[in-house]
Amino acid sequence: MPRAYIAGTGFHLPGRVITNAELRKRIDSSEEWILKHTGIAGRRGGGAEQNTSDLGVLATRAALRRTGWKDQDLDLLICATSTPDALIPSTACYMGKKMGIDPVALDINAACSGFVYGLAVARAMMQTGPWKGVAMCTAEKYTRDTDYSDRTSCIFFGDSAATVLLQKERPQRGFEIVDLIMANVN
């Protein structure tokens, strides 16, 4: 059965930092309380004009650059997100269009575990199908949907994206997605 190897990684963090001090202006809290409950001192926020797919494209292109791949090397694009651009079409479809490519594209919506489920789906598809160049991206644009008056949730969420590139052949640098990782999905 074909194997799936991680050939490269990339990420994107928007430039704006949402500090705890900024959040405290909106909620009844303290720096100590936020740090004690989350360990988070700041989270990132994308611009109002940015969508989840924009963050995903930036992370995927960073991975492509680091690996030496081209956009056209991707024939499968999976995006794990719980903040999609729209329900239909998938955020992965928007990403493909923005990249000027037309891969098989689908979203995984599994919140915090989306990345692990996305890797499992990518690996299974690579083992059973013709896909050779796969991007598994996780991207979120929570600042668009977060209620900044709710101190129990707004302290956690920000915007970012990360991508792993997968291939069937062992890369010069990289590693195999092992069964132990996939066993944790069950």
PDB file of C-alpha atoms in Angstrom:
ATOM      1  CA  MET A   1       0.000   0.000   0.000  1.00  0.00           C
ATOM      2  CA  PRO A   2       1.399   3.464  -0.830  1.00  0.00           C
ATOM      3  CA  ARG A   3       2.787   5.464   2.025  1.00  0.00           C
ATOM      4  CA  ALA A   4       2.269   9.130   2.848  1.00  0.00           C
ATOM      5  CA  TYR A   5       5.254  11.276   3.758  1.00  0.00           C
ATOM      6  CA  ILE A   6       5.337  14.826   5.052  1.00  0.00           C
ATOM      7  CA  ALA A   7       7.583  16.607   2.564  1.00  0.00           C
ATOM      8  CA  GLY A   8       7.267  20.151   3.862  1.00  0.00           C
ATOM      9  CA  THR A   9       5.461  22.637   6.065  1.00  0.00           C
ATOM     10  CA  GLY A  10       4.446  26.271   6.007  1.00  0.00           C
ATOM     11  CA  PHE A  11       2.390  28.698   8.043  1.00  0.00           C
ATOM     12  CA  HIS A  12       0.964  32.194   8.057  1.00  0.00           C
ATOM     13  CA  LEU A  13       0.335  34.438  11.052  1.00  0.00           C
ATOM     14  CA  PRO A  14      -1.431  37.739  10.353  1.00  0.00           C
ATOM     15  CA  GLY A  15       0.503  40.783  11.538  1.00  0.00           C
ATOM     16  CA  ARG A  16      -2.020  42.169  13.999  1.00  0.00           C
ATOM     17  CA  VAL A  17      -1.612  40.942  17.574  1.00  0.00           C
ATOM     18  CA  ILE A  18      -4.671  40.969  19.828  1.00  0.00           C
ATOM     19  CA  THR A  19      -3.215  41.321  23.315  1.00  0.00           C
ATOM     20  CA  ASN A  20      -4.845  40.471  26.616  1.00  0.00           C
ATOM     21  CA  ALA A  21      -4.758  44.199  27.408  1.00  0.00           C
ATOM     22  CA  GLU A  22      -6.905  44.830  24.320  1.00  0.00           C
ATOM     23  CA  LEU A  23      -9.367  42.107  25.344  1.00  0.00           C
ATOM     24  CA  ARG A  24      -9.591  43.471  28.890  1.00  0.00           C
ATOM     25  CA  LYS A  25     -11.058  46.681  27.456  1.00  0.00           C
ATOM     26  CA  ARG A  26     -14.043  44.607  26.281  1.00  0.00           C
ATOM     27  CA  ILE A  27     -14.440  42.024  29.041  1.00  0.00           C
ATOM     28  CA  ASP A  28     -14.308  41.931  32.824  1.00  0.00           C
ATOM     29  CA  SER A  29     -11.025  40.113  33.330  1.00  0.00           C
ATOM     30  CA  SER A  30      -7.385  40.480  34.301  1.00  0.00           C
ATOM     31  CA  GLU A  31      -4.090  39.540  32.684  1.00  0.00           C
ATOM     32  CA  GLU A  32      -3.538  36.979  35.434  1.00  0.00           C
ATOM     33  CA  TRP A  33      -6.941  35.334  34.935  1.00  0.00           C
ATOM     34  CA  ILE A  34      -6.469  35.022  31.148  1.00  0.00           C
ATOM     35  CA  LEU A  35      -2.939  33.653  31.479  1.00  0.00           C
ATOM     36  CA  LYS A  36      -3.975  31.216  34.227  1.00  0.00           C
ATOM     37  CA  HIS A  37      -6.877  29.828  32.163  1.00  0.00           C
ATOM     38  CA  THR A  38      -5.229  29.801  28.730  1.00  0.00           C
ATOM     39  CA  GLY A  39      -1.518  30.543  28.890  1.00  0.00           C
ATOM     40  CA  ILE A  40      -2.125  32.924  25.987  1.00  0.00           C
ATOM     41  CA  ALA A  41      -0.612  36.425  26.020  1.00  0.00           C
ATOM     42  CA  GLY A  42      -1.660  37.337  22.473  1.00  0.00           C
ATOM     43  CA  ARG A  43      -3.412  35.937  19.484  1.00  0.00           C
ATOM     44  CA  ARG A  44      -3.342  36.985  15.801  1.00  0.00           C
ATOM     45  CA  GLY A  45      -6.025  38.777  13.858  1.00  0.00           C
ATOM     46  CA  GLY A  46      -6.306  39.052  10.092  1.00  0.00           C
ATOM     47  CA  GLY A  47      -7.649  42.082   8.306  1.00  0.00           C
ATOM     48  CA  ALA A  48     -11.363  42.535   7.699  1.00  0.00           C
ATOM     49  CA  GLU A  49     -10.782  41.880   3.991  1.00  0.00           C
ATOM     50  CA  GLN A  50      -9.075  38.524   4.621  1.00  0.00           C
ATOM     51  CA  ASN A  51     -10.989  35.269   4.468  1.00  0.00           C
ATOM     52  CA  THR A  52     -10.004  31.865   5.785  1.00  0.00           C
ATOM     53  CA  SER A  53      -9.025  30.868   2.243  1.00  0.00           C
ATOM     54  CA  ASP A  54      -6.614  33.826   2.008  1.00  0.00           C
ATOM     55  CA  LEU A  55      -4.829  32.674   5.163  1.00  0.00           C
ATOM     56  CA  GLY A  56      -4.768  29.114   3.802  1.00  0.00           C
ATOM     57  CA  VAL A  57      -3.269  30.218   0.484  1.00  0.00           C
ATOM     58  CA  LEU A  58      -0.506  32.125   2.270  1.00  0.00           C
ATOM     59  CA  ALA A  59       0.362  29.093   4.434  1.00  0.00           C
ATOM     60  CA  THR A  60       0.208  26.704   1.480  1.00  0.00           C
ATOM     61  CA  ARG A  61       2.402  28.904  -0.682  1.00  0.00           C
ATOM     62  CA  ALA A  62       4.891  29.178   2.195  1.00  0.00           C
ATOM     63  CA  ALA A  63       5.037  25.365   2.336  1.00  0.00           C
ATOM     64  CA  LEU A  64       5.407  25.159  -1.446  1.00  0.00           C
ATOM     65  CA  ARG A  65       8.290  27.668  -1.417  1.00  0.00           C
ATOM     66  CA  ARG A  66      10.086  25.848   1.402  1.00  0.00           C
ATOM     67  CA  THR A  67       9.694  22.511  -0.384  1.00  0.00           C
ATOM     68  CA  GLY A  68      10.469  23.745  -3.894  1.00  0.00           C
ATOM     69  CA  TRP A  69       7.089  22.677  -5.243  1.00  0.00           C
ATOM     70  CA  LYS A  70       4.904  24.733  -7.594  1.00  0.00           C
ATOM     71  CA  ASP A  71       1.187  25.409  -7.153  1.00  0.00           C
ATOM     72  CA  GLN A  72       0.543  23.043 -10.083  1.00  0.00           C
ATOM     73  CA  ASP A  73       2.204  20.155  -8.202  1.00  0.00           C
ATOM     74  CA  LEU A  74      -0.909  19.880  -6.016  1.00  0.00           C
ATOM     75  CA  ASP A  75      -3.625  17.488  -7.149  1.00  0.00           C
ATOM     76  CA  LEU A  76      -5.430  17.223  -3.793  1.00  0.00           C
ATOM     77  CA  LEU A  77      -6.113  20.118  -1.430  1.00  0.00           C
ATOM     78  CA  ILE A  78      -7.760  19.567   1.966  1.00  0.00           C
ATOM     79  CA  CYS A  79      -8.612  22.412   4.325  1.00  0.00           C
ATOM     80  CA  ALA A  80      -9.478  21.696   7.951  1.00  0.00           C
ATOM     81  CA  THR A  81     -11.519  24.648   9.191  1.00  0.00           C
ATOM     82  CA  SER A  82     -14.474  25.480  11.385  1.00  0.00           C
ATOM     83  CA  THR A  83     -14.573  29.046  10.003  1.00  0.00           C
ATOM     84  CA  PRO A  84     -15.121  28.432   6.260  1.00  0.00           C
ATOM     85  CA  ASP A  85     -15.471  31.234   3.733  1.00  0.00           C
ATOM     86  CA  ALA A  86     -18.884  29.747   2.909  1.00  0.00           C
ATOM     87  CA  LEU A  87     -20.602  26.402   3.328  1.00  0.00           C
ATOM     88  CA  ILE A  88     -20.599  25.841  -0.448  1.00  0.00           C
ATOM     89  CA  PRO A  89     -18.198  25.726  -2.199  1.00  0.00           C
ATOM     90  CA  SER A  90     -15.531  24.536   0.196  1.00  0.00           C
ATOM     91  CA  THR A  91     -12.785  26.827   1.458  1.00  0.00           C
ATOM     92  CA  ALA A  92     -10.336  24.463  -0.268  1.00  0.00           C
ATOM     93  CA  CYS A  93     -12.096  25.247  -3.576  1.00  0.00           C
ATOM     94  CA  TYR A  94     -11.647  28.962  -2.939  1.00  0.00           C
ATOM     95  CA  MET A  95      -7.988  28.317  -2.163  1.00  0.00           C
ATOM     96  CA  GLY A  96      -7.497  26.416  -5.428  1.00  0.00           C
ATOM     97  CA  LYS A  97      -9.129  29.198  -7.425  1.00  0.00           C
ATOM     98  CA  LYS A  98      -6.966  31.856  -5.761  1.00  0.00           C
ATOM     99  CA  MET A  99      -3.878  29.754  -6.523  1.00  0.00           C
ATOM    100  CA  GLY A 100      -4.930  29.285 -10.164  1.00  0.00           C
ATOM    101  CA  ILE A 101      -5.163  25.496  -9.865  1.00  0.00           C
ATOM    102  CA  ASP A 102      -8.000  22.984 -10.012  1.00  0.00           C
ATOM    103  CA  PRO A 103      -7.155  20.115  -7.627  1.00  0.00           C
ATOM    104  CA  VAL A 104      -9.641  17.833  -5.943  1.00  0.00           C
ATOM    105  CA  ALA A 105     -10.584  20.079  -3.024  1.00  0.00           C
ATOM    106  CA  LEU A 106     -12.553  19.453   0.150  1.00  0.00           C
ATOM    107  CA  ASP A 107     -13.003  20.759   3.678  1.00  0.00           C
ATOM    108  CA  ILE A 108     -12.921  18.942   7.007  1.00  0.00           C
ATOM    109  CA  ASN A 109     -14.917  20.559   9.823  1.00  0.00           C
ATOM    110  CA  ALA A 110     -13.870  18.941  13.084  1.00  0.00           C
ATOM    111  CA  ALA A 111     -12.873  21.985  15.163  1.00  0.00           C
ATOM    112  CA  CYS A 112      -9.755  21.380  17.272  1.00  0.00           C
ATOM    113  CA  SER A 113      -9.161  17.886  15.911  1.00  0.00           C
ATOM    114  CA  GLY A 114      -9.522  18.960  12.269  1.00  0.00           C
ATOM    115  CA  PHE A 115      -5.802  18.733  11.529  1.00  0.00           C
ATOM    116  CA  VAL A 116      -5.556  15.137  12.748  1.00  0.00           C
ATOM    117  CA  TYR A 117      -8.692  14.099  10.870  1.00  0.00           C
ATOM    118  CA  GLY A 118      -7.425  15.946   7.793  1.00  0.00           C
ATOM    119  CA  LEU A 119      -4.157  14.008   7.901  1.00  0.00           C
ATOM    120  CA  ALA A 120      -6.071  10.738   8.225  1.00  0.00           C
ATOM    121  CA  VAL A 121      -8.284  11.595   5.243  1.00  0.00           C
ATOM    122  CA  ALA A 122      -5.310  12.737   3.154  1.00  0.00           C
ATOM    123  CA  ARG A 123      -3.369   9.578   3.961  1.00  0.00           C
ATOM    124  CA  ALA A 124      -6.344   7.330   3.140  1.00  0.00           C
ATOM    125  CA  MET A 125      -6.973   9.140  -0.142  1.00  0.00           C
ATOM    126  CA  MET A 126      -3.296   8.882  -1.092  1.00  0.00           C
ATOM    127  CA  GLN A 127      -3.280   5.150  -0.332  1.00  0.00           C
ATOM    128  CA  THR A 128      -6.385   4.458  -2.411  1.00  0.00           C
ATOM    129  CA  GLY A 129      -6.203   7.021  -5.195  1.00  0.00           C
ATOM    130  CA  PRO A 130      -3.938   8.630  -7.751  1.00  0.00           C
ATOM    131  CA  TRP A 131      -3.042  11.740  -5.729  1.00  0.00           C
ATOM    132  CA  LYS A 132       0.679  12.451  -5.520  1.00  0.00           C
ATOM    133  CA  GLY A 133       0.985  16.085  -4.401  1.00  0.00           C
ATOM    134  CA  VAL A 134      -1.276  16.810  -1.450  1.00  0.00           C
ATOM    135  CA  ALA A 135      -1.666  19.918   0.676  1.00  0.00           C
ATOM    136  CA  MET A 136      -3.378  19.485   4.032  1.00  0.00           C
ATOM    137  CA  CYS A 137      -4.057  22.953   5.394  1.00  0.00           C
ATOM    138  CA  THR A 138      -5.669  24.017   8.613  1.00  0.00           C
ATOM    139  CA  ALA A 139      -6.881  27.616   8.583  1.00  0.00           C
ATOM    140  CA  GLU A 140      -9.103  29.633  10.885  1.00  0.00           C
ATOM    141  CA  LYS A 141     -10.529  33.170  10.820  1.00  0.00           C
ATOM    142  CA  TYR A 142     -12.105  33.246  14.276  1.00  0.00           C
ATOM    143  CA  THR A 143     -11.936  37.020  14.659  1.00  0.00           C
ATOM    144  CA  ARG A 144     -14.811  37.226  12.186  1.00  0.00           C
ATOM    145  CA  ASP A 145     -17.084  35.055  14.364  1.00  0.00           C
ATOM    146  CA  THR A 146     -15.886  35.551  17.942  1.00  0.00           C
ATOM    147  CA  ASP A 147     -18.148  37.301  20.444  1.00  0.00           C
ATOM    148  CA  TYR A 148     -15.720  39.695  22.128  1.00  0.00           C
ATOM    149  CA  SER A 149     -18.130  40.327  24.991  1.00  0.00           C
ATOM    150  CA  ASP A 150     -17.974  36.666  26.096  1.00  0.00           C
ATOM    151  CA  ARG A 151     -14.944  36.258  28.347  1.00  0.00           C
ATOM    152  CA  THR A 152     -15.320  32.464  28.426  1.00  0.00           C
ATOM    153  CA  SER A 153     -14.523  32.115  24.717  1.00  0.00           C
ATOM    154  CA  CYS A 154     -12.946  35.258  23.240  1.00  0.00           C
ATOM    155  CA  ILE A 155      -9.701  34.707  25.138  1.00  0.00           C
ATOM    156  CA  PHE A 156      -8.935  31.584  23.089  1.00  0.00           C
ATOM    157  CA  PHE A 157      -9.430  32.447  19.449  1.00  0.00           C
ATOM    158  CA  GLY A 158      -7.398  34.148  16.738  1.00  0.00           C
ATOM    159  CA  ASP A 159      -6.541  33.762  13.073  1.00  0.00           C
ATOM    160  CA  SER A 160      -3.792  31.680  11.457  1.00  0.00           C
ATOM    161  CA  ALA A 161      -3.071  28.888   8.994  1.00  0.00           C
ATOM    162  CA  ALA A 162      -0.581  26.043   8.609  1.00  0.00           C
ATOM    163  CA  THR A 163      -0.020  23.554   5.791  1.00  0.00           C
ATOM    164  CA  VAL A 164       1.755  20.246   5.426  1.00  0.00           C
ATOM    165  CA  LEU A 165       2.651  18.920   1.991  1.00  0.00           C
ATOM    166  CA  LEU A 166       2.347  15.177   1.546  1.00  0.00           C
ATOM    167  CA  GLN A 167       3.741  12.834  -1.088  1.00  0.00           C
ATOM    168  CA  LYS A 168       3.918   9.091  -1.709  1.00  0.00           C
ATOM    169  CA  GLU A 169       7.673   8.884  -2.208  1.00  0.00           C
ATOM    170  CA  ARG A 170      10.145   9.244   0.648  1.00  0.00           C
ATOM    171  CA  PRO A 171      11.496  12.817   0.433  1.00  0.00           C
ATOM    172  CA  GLN A 172      15.138  13.720   1.009  1.00  0.00           C
ATOM    173  CA  ARG A 173      13.928  15.594   4.080  1.00  0.00           C
ATOM    174  CA  GLY A 174      10.666  14.753   5.790  1.00  0.00           C
ATOM    175  CA  PHE A 175       8.998  11.831   7.523  1.00  0.00           C
ATOM    176  CA  GLU A 176       6.250   9.267   7.146  1.00  0.00           C
ATOM    177  CA  ILE A 177       2.831   9.671   8.699  1.00  0.00           C
ATOM    178  CA  VAL A 178       2.994   6.634  10.916  1.00  0.00           C
ATOM    179  CA  ASP A 179       0.185   4.330  11.989  1.00  0.00           C
ATOM    180  CA  LEU A 180       0.652   5.427  15.601  1.00  0.00           C
ATOM    181  CA  ILE A 181      -0.509   8.954  14.733  1.00  0.00           C
ATOM    182  CA  MET A 182      -3.509   7.634  12.821  1.00  0.00           C
ATOM    183  CA  ALA A 183      -4.403   5.272  15.679  1.00  0.00           C
ATOM    184  CA  ASN A 184      -5.129   8.337  17.810  1.00  0.00           C
ATOM    185  CA  VAL A 185      -8.002   9.282  15.487  1.00  0.00           C
ATOM    186  CA  ASN A 186     -10.099   6.307  16.629  1.00  0.00           C
TER     187      ASN A 186
END
